[in-house]
mmCIF file of C-alpha atoms in Angstrom:
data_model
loop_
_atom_site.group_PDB
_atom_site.id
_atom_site.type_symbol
_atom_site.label_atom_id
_atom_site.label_comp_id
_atom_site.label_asym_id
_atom_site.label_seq_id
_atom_site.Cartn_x
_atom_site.Cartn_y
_atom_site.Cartn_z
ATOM 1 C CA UNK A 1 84.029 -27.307 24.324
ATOM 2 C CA UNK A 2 81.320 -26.382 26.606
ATOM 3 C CA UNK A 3 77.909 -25.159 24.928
ATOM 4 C CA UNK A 4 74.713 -23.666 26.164
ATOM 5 C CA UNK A 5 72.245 -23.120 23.871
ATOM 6 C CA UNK A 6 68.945 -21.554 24.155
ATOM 7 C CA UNK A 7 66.214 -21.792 21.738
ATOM 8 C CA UNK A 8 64.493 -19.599 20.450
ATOM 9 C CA UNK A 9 67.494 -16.283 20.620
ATOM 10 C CA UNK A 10 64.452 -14.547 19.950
ATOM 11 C CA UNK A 11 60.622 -14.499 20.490
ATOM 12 C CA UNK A 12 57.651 -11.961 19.914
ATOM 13 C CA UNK A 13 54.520 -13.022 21.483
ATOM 14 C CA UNK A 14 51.254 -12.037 22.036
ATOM 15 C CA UNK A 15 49.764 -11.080 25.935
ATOM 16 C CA UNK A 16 48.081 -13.557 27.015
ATOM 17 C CA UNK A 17 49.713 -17.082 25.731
ATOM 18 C CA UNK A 18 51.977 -19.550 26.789
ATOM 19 C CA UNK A 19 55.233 -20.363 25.414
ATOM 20 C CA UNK A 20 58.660 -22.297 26.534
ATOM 21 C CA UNK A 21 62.639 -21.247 26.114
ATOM 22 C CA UNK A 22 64.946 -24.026 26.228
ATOM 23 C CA UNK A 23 68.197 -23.986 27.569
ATOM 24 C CA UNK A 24 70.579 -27.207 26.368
ATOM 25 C CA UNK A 25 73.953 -28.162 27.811
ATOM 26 C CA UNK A 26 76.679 -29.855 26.359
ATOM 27 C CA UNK A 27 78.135 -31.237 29.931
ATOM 28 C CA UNK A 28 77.405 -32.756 32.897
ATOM 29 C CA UNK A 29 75.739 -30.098 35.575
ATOM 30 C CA UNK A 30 73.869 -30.664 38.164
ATOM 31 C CA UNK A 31 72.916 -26.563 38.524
ATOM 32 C CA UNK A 32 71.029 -24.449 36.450
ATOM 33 C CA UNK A 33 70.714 -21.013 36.612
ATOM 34 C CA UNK A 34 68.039 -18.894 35.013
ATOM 35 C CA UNK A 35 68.492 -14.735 34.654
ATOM 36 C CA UNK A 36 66.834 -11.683 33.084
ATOM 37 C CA UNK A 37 68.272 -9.144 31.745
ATOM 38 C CA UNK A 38 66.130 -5.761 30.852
ATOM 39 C CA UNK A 39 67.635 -3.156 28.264
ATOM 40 C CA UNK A 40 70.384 -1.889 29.125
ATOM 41 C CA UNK A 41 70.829 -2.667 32.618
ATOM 42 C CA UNK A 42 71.904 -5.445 35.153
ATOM 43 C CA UNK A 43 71.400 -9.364 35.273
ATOM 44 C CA UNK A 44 68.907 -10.405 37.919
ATOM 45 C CA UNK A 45 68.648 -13.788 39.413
ATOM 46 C CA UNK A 46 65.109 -15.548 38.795
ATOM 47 C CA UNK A 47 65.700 -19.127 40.034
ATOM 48 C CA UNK A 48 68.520 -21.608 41.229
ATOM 49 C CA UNK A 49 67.541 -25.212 40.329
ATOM 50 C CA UNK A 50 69.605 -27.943 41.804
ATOM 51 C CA UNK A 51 68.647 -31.087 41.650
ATOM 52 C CA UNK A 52 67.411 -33.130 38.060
ATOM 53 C CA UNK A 53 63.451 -32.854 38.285
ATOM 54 C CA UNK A 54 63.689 -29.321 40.289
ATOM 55 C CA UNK A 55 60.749 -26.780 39.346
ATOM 56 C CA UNK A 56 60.052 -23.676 40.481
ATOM 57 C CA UNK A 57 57.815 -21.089 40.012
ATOM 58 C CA UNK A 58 57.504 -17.559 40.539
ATOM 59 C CA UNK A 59 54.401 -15.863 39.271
ATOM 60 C CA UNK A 60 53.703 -16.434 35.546
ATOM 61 C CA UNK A 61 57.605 -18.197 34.809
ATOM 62 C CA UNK A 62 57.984 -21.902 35.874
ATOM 63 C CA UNK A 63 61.323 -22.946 35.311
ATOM 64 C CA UNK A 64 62.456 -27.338 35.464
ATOM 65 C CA UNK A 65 65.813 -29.084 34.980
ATOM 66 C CA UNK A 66 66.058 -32.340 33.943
ATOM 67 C CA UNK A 67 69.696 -33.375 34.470
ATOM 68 C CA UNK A 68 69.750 -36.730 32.466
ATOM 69 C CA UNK A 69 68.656 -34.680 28.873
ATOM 70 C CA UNK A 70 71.017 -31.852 30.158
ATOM 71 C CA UNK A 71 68.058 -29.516 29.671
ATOM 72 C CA UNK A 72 66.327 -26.759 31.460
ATOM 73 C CA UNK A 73 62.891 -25.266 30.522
ATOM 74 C CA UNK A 74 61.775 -21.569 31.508
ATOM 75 C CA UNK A 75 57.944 -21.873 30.941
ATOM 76 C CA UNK A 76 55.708 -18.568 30.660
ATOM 77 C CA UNK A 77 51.960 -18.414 31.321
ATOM 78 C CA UNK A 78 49.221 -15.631 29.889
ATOM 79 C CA UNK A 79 52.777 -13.493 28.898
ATOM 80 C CA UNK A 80 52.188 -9.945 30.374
ATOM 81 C CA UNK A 81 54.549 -6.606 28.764
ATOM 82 C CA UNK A 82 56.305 -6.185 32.044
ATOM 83 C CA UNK A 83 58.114 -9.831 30.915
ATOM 84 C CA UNK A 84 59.757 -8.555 27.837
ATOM 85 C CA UNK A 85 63.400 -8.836 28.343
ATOM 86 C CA UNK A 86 66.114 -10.826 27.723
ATOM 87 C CA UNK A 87 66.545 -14.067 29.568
ATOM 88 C CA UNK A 88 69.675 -16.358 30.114
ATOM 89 C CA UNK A 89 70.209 -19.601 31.128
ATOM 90 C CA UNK A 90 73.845 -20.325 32.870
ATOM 91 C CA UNK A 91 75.483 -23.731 33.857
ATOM 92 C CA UNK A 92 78.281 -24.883 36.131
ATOM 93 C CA UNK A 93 79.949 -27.770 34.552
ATOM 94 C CA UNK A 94 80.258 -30.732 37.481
ATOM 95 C CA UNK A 95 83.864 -31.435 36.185
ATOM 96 C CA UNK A 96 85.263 -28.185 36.596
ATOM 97 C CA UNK A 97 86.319 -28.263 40.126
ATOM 98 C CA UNK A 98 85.220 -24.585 40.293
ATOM 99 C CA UNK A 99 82.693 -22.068 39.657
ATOM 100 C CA UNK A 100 83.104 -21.465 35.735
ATOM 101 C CA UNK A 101 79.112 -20.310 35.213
ATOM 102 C CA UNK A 102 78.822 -20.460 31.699
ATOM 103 C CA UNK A 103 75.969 -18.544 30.002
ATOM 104 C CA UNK A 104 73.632 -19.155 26.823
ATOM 105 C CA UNK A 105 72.715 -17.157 24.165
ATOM 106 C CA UNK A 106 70.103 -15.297 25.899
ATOM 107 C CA UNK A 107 66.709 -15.444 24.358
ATOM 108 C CA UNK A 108 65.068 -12.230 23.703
ATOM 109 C CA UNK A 109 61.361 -11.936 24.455
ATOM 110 C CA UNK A 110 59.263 -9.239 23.542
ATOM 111 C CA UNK A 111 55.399 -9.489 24.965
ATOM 112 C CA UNK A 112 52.823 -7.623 22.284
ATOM 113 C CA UNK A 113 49.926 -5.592 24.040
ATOM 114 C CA UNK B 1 69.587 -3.036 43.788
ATOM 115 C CA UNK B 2 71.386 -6.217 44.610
ATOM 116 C CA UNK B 3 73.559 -4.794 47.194
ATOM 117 C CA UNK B 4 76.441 -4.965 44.644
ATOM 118 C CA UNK B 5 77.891 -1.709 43.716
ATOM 119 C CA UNK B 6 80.562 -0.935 40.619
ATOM 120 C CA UNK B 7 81.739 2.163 39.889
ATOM 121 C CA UNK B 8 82.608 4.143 37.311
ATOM 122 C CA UNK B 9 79.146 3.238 35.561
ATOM 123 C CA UNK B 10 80.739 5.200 32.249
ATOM 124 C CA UNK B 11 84.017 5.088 31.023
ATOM 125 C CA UNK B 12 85.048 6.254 27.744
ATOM 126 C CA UNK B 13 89.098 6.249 26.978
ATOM 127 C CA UNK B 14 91.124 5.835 24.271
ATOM 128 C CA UNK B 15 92.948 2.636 22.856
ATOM 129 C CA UNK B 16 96.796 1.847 24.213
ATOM 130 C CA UNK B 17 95.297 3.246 27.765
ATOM 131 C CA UNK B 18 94.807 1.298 30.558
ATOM 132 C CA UNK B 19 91.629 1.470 32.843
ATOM 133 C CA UNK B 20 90.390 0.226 36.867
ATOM 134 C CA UNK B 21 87.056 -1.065 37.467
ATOM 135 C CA UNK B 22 85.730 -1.411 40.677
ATOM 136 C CA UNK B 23 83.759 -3.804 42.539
ATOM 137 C CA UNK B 24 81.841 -4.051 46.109
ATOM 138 C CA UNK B 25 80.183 -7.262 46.915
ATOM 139 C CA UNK B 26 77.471 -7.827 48.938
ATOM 140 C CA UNK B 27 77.997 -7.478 52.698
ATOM 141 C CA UNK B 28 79.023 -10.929 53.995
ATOM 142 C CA UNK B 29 79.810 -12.105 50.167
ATOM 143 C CA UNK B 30 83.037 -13.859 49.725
ATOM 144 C CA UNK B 31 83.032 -14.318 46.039
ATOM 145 C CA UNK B 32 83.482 -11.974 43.266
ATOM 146 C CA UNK B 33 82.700 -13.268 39.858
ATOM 147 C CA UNK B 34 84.054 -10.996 37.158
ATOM 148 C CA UNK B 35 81.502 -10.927 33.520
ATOM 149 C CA UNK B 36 82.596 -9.018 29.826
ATOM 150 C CA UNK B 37 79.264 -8.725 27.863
ATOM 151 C CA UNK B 38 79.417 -7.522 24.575
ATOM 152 C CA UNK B 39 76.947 -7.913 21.201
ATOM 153 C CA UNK B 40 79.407 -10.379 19.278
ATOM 154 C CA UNK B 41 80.545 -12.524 22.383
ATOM 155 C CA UNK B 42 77.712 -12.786 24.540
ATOM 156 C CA UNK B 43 78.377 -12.757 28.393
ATOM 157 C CA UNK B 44 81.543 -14.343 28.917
ATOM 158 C CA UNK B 45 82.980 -15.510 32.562
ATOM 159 C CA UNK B 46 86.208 -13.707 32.988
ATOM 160 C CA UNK B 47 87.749 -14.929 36.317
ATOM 161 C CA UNK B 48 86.515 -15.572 40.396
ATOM 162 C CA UNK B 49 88.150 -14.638 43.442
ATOM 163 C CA UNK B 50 87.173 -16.359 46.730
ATOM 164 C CA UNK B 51 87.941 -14.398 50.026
ATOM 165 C CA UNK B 52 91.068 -13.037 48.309
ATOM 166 C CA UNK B 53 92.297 -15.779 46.081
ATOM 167 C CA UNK B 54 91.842 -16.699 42.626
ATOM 168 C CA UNK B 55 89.200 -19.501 42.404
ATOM 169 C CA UNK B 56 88.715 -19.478 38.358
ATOM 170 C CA UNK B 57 89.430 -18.319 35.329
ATOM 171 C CA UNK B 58 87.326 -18.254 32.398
ATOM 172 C CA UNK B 59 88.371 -16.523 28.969
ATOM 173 C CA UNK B 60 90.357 -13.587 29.985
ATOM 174 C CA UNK B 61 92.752 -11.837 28.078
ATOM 175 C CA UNK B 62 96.464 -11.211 29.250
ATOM 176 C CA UNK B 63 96.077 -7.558 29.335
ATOM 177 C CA UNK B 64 93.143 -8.097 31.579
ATOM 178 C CA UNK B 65 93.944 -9.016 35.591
ATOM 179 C CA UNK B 66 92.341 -8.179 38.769
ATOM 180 C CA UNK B 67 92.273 -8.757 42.262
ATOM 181 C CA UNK B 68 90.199 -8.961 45.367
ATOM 182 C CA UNK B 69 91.715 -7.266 48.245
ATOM 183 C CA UNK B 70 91.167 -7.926 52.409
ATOM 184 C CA UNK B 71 87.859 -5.382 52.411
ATOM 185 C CA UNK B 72 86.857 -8.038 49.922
ATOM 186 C CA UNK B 73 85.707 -4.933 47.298
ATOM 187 C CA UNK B 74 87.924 -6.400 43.646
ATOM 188 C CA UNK B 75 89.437 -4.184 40.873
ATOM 189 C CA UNK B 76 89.663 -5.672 37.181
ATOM 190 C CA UNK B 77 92.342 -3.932 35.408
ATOM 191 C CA UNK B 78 92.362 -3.300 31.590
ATOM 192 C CA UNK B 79 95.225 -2.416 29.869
ATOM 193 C CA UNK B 80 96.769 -1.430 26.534
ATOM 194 C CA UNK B 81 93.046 -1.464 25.617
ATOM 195 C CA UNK B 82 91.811 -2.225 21.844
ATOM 196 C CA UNK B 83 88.088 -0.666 20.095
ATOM 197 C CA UNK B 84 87.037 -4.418 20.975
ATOM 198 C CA UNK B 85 87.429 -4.161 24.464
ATOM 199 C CA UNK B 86 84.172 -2.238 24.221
ATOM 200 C CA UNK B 87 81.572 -3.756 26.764
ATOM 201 C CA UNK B 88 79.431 -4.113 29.338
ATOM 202 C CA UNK B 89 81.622 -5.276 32.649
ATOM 203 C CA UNK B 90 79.581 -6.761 35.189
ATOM 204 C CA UNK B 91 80.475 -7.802 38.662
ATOM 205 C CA UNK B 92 78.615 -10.680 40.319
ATOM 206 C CA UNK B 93 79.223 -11.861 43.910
ATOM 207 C CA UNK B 94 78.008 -14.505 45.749
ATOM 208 C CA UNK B 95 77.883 -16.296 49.279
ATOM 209 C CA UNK B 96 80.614 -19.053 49.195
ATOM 210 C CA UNK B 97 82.636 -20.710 46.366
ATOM 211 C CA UNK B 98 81.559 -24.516 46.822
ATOM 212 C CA UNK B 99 78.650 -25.973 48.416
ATOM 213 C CA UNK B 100 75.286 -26.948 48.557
ATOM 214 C CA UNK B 101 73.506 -23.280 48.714
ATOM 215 C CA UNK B 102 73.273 -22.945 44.764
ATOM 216 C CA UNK B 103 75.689 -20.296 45.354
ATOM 217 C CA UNK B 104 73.354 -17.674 43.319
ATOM 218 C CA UNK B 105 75.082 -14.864 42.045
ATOM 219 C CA UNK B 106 73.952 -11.354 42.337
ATOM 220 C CA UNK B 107 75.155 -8.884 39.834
ATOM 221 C CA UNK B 108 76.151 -5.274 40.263
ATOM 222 C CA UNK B 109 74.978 -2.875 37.711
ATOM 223 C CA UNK B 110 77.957 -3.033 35.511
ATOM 224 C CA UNK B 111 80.311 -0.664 33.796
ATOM 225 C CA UNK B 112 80.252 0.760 30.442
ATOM 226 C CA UNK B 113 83.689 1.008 28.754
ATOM 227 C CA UNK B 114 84.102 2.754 25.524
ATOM 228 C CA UNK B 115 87.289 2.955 24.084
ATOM 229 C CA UNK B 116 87.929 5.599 20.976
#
């Protein structure tokens, strides 16, 4: 059965510091998706990596997929509040034929002022 | 706003009844991606429809089906509905089903079912 984890489900951290969510796969995928999700409302799309070695960034998130470890990393710098929220990881297995995005856990982050 | 719309955003019934939820995609979207998201299961892939035709299906129930008709807008249809039924029901659409784009999805704001 097809898994994606993410690690941690949930993190408190302080303004100001640096700290990584992981996002494992169980299959082959050679597209990783990365979302966040505020209370109680919609899913919004933060970065489409495609290829293994992809990284992007947008503003204080960096995101990377390394295909061979079937990992993804969503890397935050000097965390600000306005990041708290929950963020999700989602995969599209090669095999599948189709477009079966599978989502992780979610990892919840909370930024401390 | 993503340009996808859903609509009711509430709905609160009772169990044995049978609901419609309703999807617009994006203008010039072909795909509609249907999503359940509750606290115990997580966000779970329901089915896809591809300019009218069912592309996949993930872990959808029986009493569950939808459809995506010509205007390309889609309904999911719940029936004889159970207290677990009770989630968050997001529609996602996206450009094209297959490709090299990434095919990023863009999520409406979902629907809220509660069933008594």
């Amino acid at each position: 059965e097809l898994k994606v984890e993410q690690n941690p489900l949930f993190l408190s951290m302080q303004e100001g510091k640096n700290y990584t969510i992981y996002c494992n796969y169980s299959t082959t995928s050679d597209r990783l998706y990365w979302y966040r999700q505020d209370p109680g409302k919609s899913l919004e799309s933060l970065f489409v990596l495609l290829s293994n070695g992809a990284v992007k960034q947008e503003g204080r998130l960096m995101a990377s997929l390394d295909t061979k470890a079937r990992l993804s990393t969503l890397h935050i710098t000097a965390a600000v509040h306005d990041l708290s929220a929950t963020y999700f990881c989602a995969v599209v297995p090669s095999t599948s034929g189709t477009y079966k995005y599978i989502f992780g856990t979610g990892t919840r982050l909370k930024v401390l002022a | 706003d993503s340009g996808v719309t859903q609509t009711p955003k509430h709905l609160i019934t009772a169990t044995g009844q049978r609901v419609t939820l309703r999807c617009s995609p994006r203008s010039g979207d072909l795909s509609v991606y249907w999503y359940q998201q509750s606290l115990d299961q997580g966000l779970q892939f329901l089915i896809q429809y591809y300019n009218g035709e069912e592309r996949a299906k993930g872990n959808i129930l029986e009493r569950f089906s939808a459809q995506q008709f010509p205007d390309l807008h889609s309904e999911l249809n719940l029936s004889s509905l159970e207290l677990g039924d009770s989630a968050l029901y997001f529609c996602a659409s996206s450009t094209r089903t297959s490709g090299r784009a990434g095919n990023e999805q863009f999520f409406g704001p979902g629907t809220r079912l509660t069933v008594l």
